[in-house]
Amino acid sequence: QMCIRDSINAEYGVSVLYWFRPMSKISKSDERLLDERITANQVEYPQTVLRAVGFVTAFLPVYFAHAVLSLEWTAISNLPLVLGVPIVSAEMLSRAYGISLESEFWRRHTHYAESKSIDSKLLRNLRLQAATSHALFFINLLFLAVSTLLQVYIFRNVDARAGLLLASCLSAAFSWMLAQSNEESRKRRLRVGRK
């Protein structure tokens, strides 16, 4: 009777003991170099600022519900909705900002990789600023357009509280989903381009 170890050895030509051998220790200099390379490829952006921008943007449908749809935001029963919906929407928007920002930053990276006359740190900061402004503009535009469309046309006959909840959360989720699909298509184009 053949045991599992023998069948794996016969099929793949590698002993099971090879897979479970202890890893060799990484030296401190190799570990430091690996950490430097990993952090060099990370895009650092102010996440708290993006959350604040997301909260301000997510508060606009609340103001629209108050001004146009006559939702009283000072009523105690509406207060959890008026505060909770922008917080949830702001979190989804900040994630959409982050994904879109990184996607746009790495998309611009290939165009400027050949330039050696400009300081690389300055160039990286300029690309980060351009990517941030692009991400904020298009995600905010998408969120406000979809949320206004939902509140004015689709949920106009629904209660103002339900319309606010659905329009704001659906718009933020749609923005987040679109940013994620944009990033996946960028990665797919990179994989196809490298083959």
Short mmCIF file of C-alpha atoms in Angstrom, two decimals:
data_model
loop_
_atom_site.label_atom_id
_atom_site.label_comp_id
_atom_site.label_asym_id
_atom_site.label_seq_id
_atom_site.Cartn_x
_atom_site.Cartn_y
_atom_site.Cartn_z
CA GLN A 1 0.00 0.00 0.00
CA MET A 2 1.32 3.43 -0.98
CA CYS A 3 1.24 6.19 1.61
CA ILE A 4 0.54 9.87 0.88
CA ARG A 5 4.21 10.80 1.13
CA ASP A 6 5.18 8.24 -1.47
CA SER A 7 2.38 9.28 -3.83
CA ILE A 8 3.42 12.94 -3.61
CA ASN A 9 7.04 11.94 -4.12
CA ALA A 10 6.12 9.81 -7.14
CA GLU A 11 3.84 12.44 -8.69
CA TYR A 12 5.94 15.56 -8.19
CA GLY A 13 9.41 14.12 -7.73
CA VAL A 14 9.88 16.05 -4.48
CA SER A 15 9.97 14.62 -1.03
CA VAL A 16 7.44 15.85 1.51
CA LEU A 17 10.31 16.52 3.85
CA TYR A 18 11.55 19.14 1.35
CA TRP A 19 8.36 21.13 1.81
CA PHE A 20 8.64 21.11 5.58
CA ARG A 21 12.32 21.96 5.86
CA PRO A 22 13.12 24.92 8.08
CA MET A 23 13.57 28.26 6.33
CA SER A 24 17.06 29.67 6.36
CA LYS A 25 17.47 32.72 8.55
CA ILE A 26 17.42 36.09 6.84
CA SER A 27 20.25 38.36 7.84
CA LYS A 28 19.49 41.76 9.37
CA SER A 29 20.79 43.62 6.31
CA ASP A 30 18.61 41.54 3.98
CA GLU A 31 15.60 42.14 6.20
CA ARG A 32 16.29 45.89 6.29
CA LEU A 33 16.72 45.97 2.50
CA LEU A 34 13.45 44.06 2.05
CA ASP A 35 11.63 46.51 4.35
CA GLU A 36 13.07 49.46 2.41
CA ARG A 37 11.89 47.99 -0.90
CA ILE A 38 8.43 47.29 0.45
CA THR A 39 8.01 50.79 1.87
CA ALA A 40 9.44 52.35 -1.30
CA ASN A 41 6.57 50.85 -3.30
CA GLN A 42 3.85 52.00 -0.90
CA VAL A 43 1.89 55.10 -1.63
CA GLU A 44 1.58 57.14 1.53
CA TYR A 45 -1.33 59.53 1.67
CA PRO A 46 -3.16 61.22 4.54
CA GLN A 47 -5.99 58.82 5.32
CA THR A 48 -7.52 61.07 8.00
CA VAL A 49 -7.76 63.92 5.50
CA LEU A 50 -9.44 61.61 3.01
CA ARG A 51 -11.92 60.55 5.70
CA ALA A 52 -12.64 64.22 6.48
CA VAL A 53 -13.18 65.00 2.79
CA GLY A 54 -15.38 61.92 2.54
CA PHE A 55 -17.46 63.09 5.50
CA VAL A 56 -17.95 66.55 4.00
CA THR A 57 -18.90 65.04 0.67
CA ALA A 58 -21.22 62.50 2.30
CA PHE A 59 -22.93 65.27 4.25
CA LEU A 60 -24.17 66.94 1.05
CA PRO A 61 -27.00 64.41 0.50
CA VAL A 62 -28.07 65.08 4.10
CA TYR A 63 -28.23 68.78 3.34
CA PHE A 64 -30.14 68.02 0.14
CA ALA A 65 -32.64 65.91 2.10
CA HIS A 66 -33.06 68.77 4.56
CA ALA A 67 -33.33 71.61 2.04
CA VAL A 68 -35.31 69.95 -0.73
CA LEU A 69 -37.08 66.99 0.84
CA SER A 70 -37.86 68.73 4.17
CA LEU A 71 -36.08 66.29 6.45
CA GLU A 72 -35.71 67.86 9.89
CA TRP A 73 -32.19 67.12 11.05
CA THR A 74 -32.75 68.67 14.46
CA ALA A 75 -35.39 66.07 15.39
CA ILE A 76 -34.12 63.48 17.86
CA SER A 77 -35.49 60.62 15.78
CA ASN A 78 -33.55 61.79 12.71
CA LEU A 79 -30.28 62.52 14.51
CA PRO A 80 -28.83 58.96 14.32
CA LEU A 81 -29.65 58.89 10.61
CA VAL A 82 -28.21 62.36 9.97
CA LEU A 83 -24.95 61.41 11.71
CA GLY A 84 -24.76 57.70 10.90
CA VAL A 85 -25.32 57.83 7.15
CA PRO A 86 -22.49 60.32 6.46
CA ILE A 87 -20.10 58.37 8.68
CA VAL A 88 -20.77 55.08 6.87
CA SER A 89 -20.70 56.80 3.47
CA ALA A 90 -17.49 58.65 4.39
CA GLU A 91 -15.77 55.39 5.23
CA MET A 92 -16.76 53.87 1.88
CA LEU A 93 -15.73 57.06 0.08
CA SER A 94 -12.35 57.18 1.81
CA ARG A 95 -11.67 53.62 0.69
CA ALA A 96 -12.70 54.53 -2.84
CA TYR A 97 -10.37 57.56 -2.65
CA GLY A 98 -7.49 55.38 -1.50
CA ILE A 99 -7.97 52.76 -4.21
CA SER A 100 -8.42 55.36 -6.93
CA LEU A 101 -5.45 57.38 -5.67
CA GLU A 102 -3.11 54.38 -5.73
CA SER A 103 -4.40 53.29 -9.12
CA GLU A 104 -3.87 56.73 -10.63
CA PHE A 105 -0.46 57.08 -8.97
CA TRP A 106 0.83 53.81 -10.40
CA ARG A 107 -0.74 54.58 -13.77
CA ARG A 108 1.30 57.78 -13.95
CA HIS A 109 4.42 55.99 -12.72
CA THR A 110 5.24 54.38 -16.06
CA HIS A 111 5.06 57.69 -17.94
CA TYR A 112 7.68 59.45 -15.82
CA ALA A 113 9.97 56.51 -15.08
CA GLU A 114 12.46 57.53 -17.78
CA SER A 115 12.97 61.08 -16.52
CA LYS A 116 16.27 61.51 -14.68
CA SER A 117 16.69 65.26 -14.84
CA ILE A 118 14.15 65.96 -12.08
CA ASP A 119 14.64 64.97 -8.48
CA SER A 120 12.84 61.65 -7.96
CA LYS A 121 11.35 62.64 -4.59
CA LEU A 122 9.94 65.86 -6.03
CA LEU A 123 8.55 63.97 -8.99
CA ARG A 124 6.96 61.40 -6.68
CA ASN A 125 5.30 64.17 -4.65
CA LEU A 126 4.00 65.84 -7.80
CA ARG A 127 2.56 62.55 -9.05
CA LEU A 128 0.96 61.97 -5.65
CA GLN A 129 -0.65 65.43 -5.75
CA ALA A 130 -1.95 64.86 -9.26
CA ALA A 131 -3.28 61.42 -8.35
CA THR A 132 -4.95 62.79 -5.21
CA SER A 133 -6.69 65.60 -7.06
CA HIS A 134 -7.79 63.22 -9.82
CA ALA A 135 -9.16 60.68 -7.33
CA LEU A 136 -10.99 63.27 -5.23
CA PHE A 137 -12.51 65.02 -8.22
CA PHE A 138 -13.84 61.96 -10.02
CA ILE A 139 -15.01 60.01 -6.96
CA ASN A 140 -16.79 63.10 -5.59
CA LEU A 141 -18.33 63.83 -8.98
CA LEU A 142 -19.57 60.26 -9.30
CA PHE A 143 -20.90 60.15 -5.74
CA LEU A 144 -22.76 63.46 -5.97
CA ALA A 145 -24.21 62.73 -9.41
CA VAL A 146 -25.49 59.27 -8.47
CA SER A 147 -26.75 60.35 -5.06
CA THR A 148 -28.60 63.36 -6.49
CA LEU A 149 -30.07 61.22 -9.25
CA LEU A 150 -31.27 58.66 -6.73
CA GLN A 151 -32.72 61.22 -4.33
CA VAL A 152 -34.44 63.38 -6.95
CA TYR A 153 -35.72 60.85 -9.45
CA ILE A 154 -35.72 57.30 -8.13
CA PHE A 155 -36.50 57.75 -4.42
CA ARG A 156 -38.63 60.90 -4.68
CA ASN A 157 -41.84 59.15 -3.62
CA VAL A 158 -40.18 57.32 -0.75
CA ASP A 159 -39.86 58.69 2.77
CA ALA A 160 -37.03 61.26 2.97
CA ARG A 161 -35.19 59.21 5.62
CA ALA A 162 -35.24 56.04 3.51
CA GLY A 163 -34.29 58.01 0.42
CA LEU A 164 -31.35 59.58 2.23
CA LEU A 165 -30.16 56.25 3.60
CA LEU A 166 -30.48 54.38 0.32
CA ALA A 167 -29.17 57.14 -1.96
CA SER A 168 -26.13 57.99 0.14
CA CYS A 169 -25.07 54.43 0.96
CA LEU A 170 -25.74 53.06 -2.52
CA SER A 171 -23.83 55.94 -4.14
CA ALA A 172 -20.83 55.47 -1.85
CA ALA A 173 -20.85 51.71 -2.39
CA PHE A 174 -21.10 52.22 -6.15
CA SER A 175 -18.14 54.63 -6.07
CA TRP A 176 -16.10 52.16 -4.04
CA MET A 177 -17.02 49.28 -6.36
CA LEU A 178 -16.15 51.33 -9.46
CA ALA A 179 -12.77 52.32 -8.01
CA GLN A 180 -12.06 48.67 -7.19
CA SER A 181 -12.97 47.50 -10.70
CA ASN A 182 -10.84 50.28 -12.19
CA GLU A 183 -7.85 49.08 -10.14
CA GLU A 184 -8.45 45.46 -11.17
CA SER A 185 -8.60 46.41 -14.86
CA ARG A 186 -5.35 48.40 -14.47
CA LYS A 187 -3.65 45.35 -12.96
CA ARG A 188 -5.05 43.14 -15.70
CA ARG A 189 -3.67 45.48 -18.38
CA LEU A 190 -0.28 45.36 -16.66
CA ARG A 191 -0.30 41.56 -16.67
CA VAL A 192 -1.28 41.45 -20.36
CA GLY A 193 1.36 44.07 -21.22
CA ARG A 194 4.14 42.10 -19.53
CA LYS A 195 3.42 38.85 -21.38
#
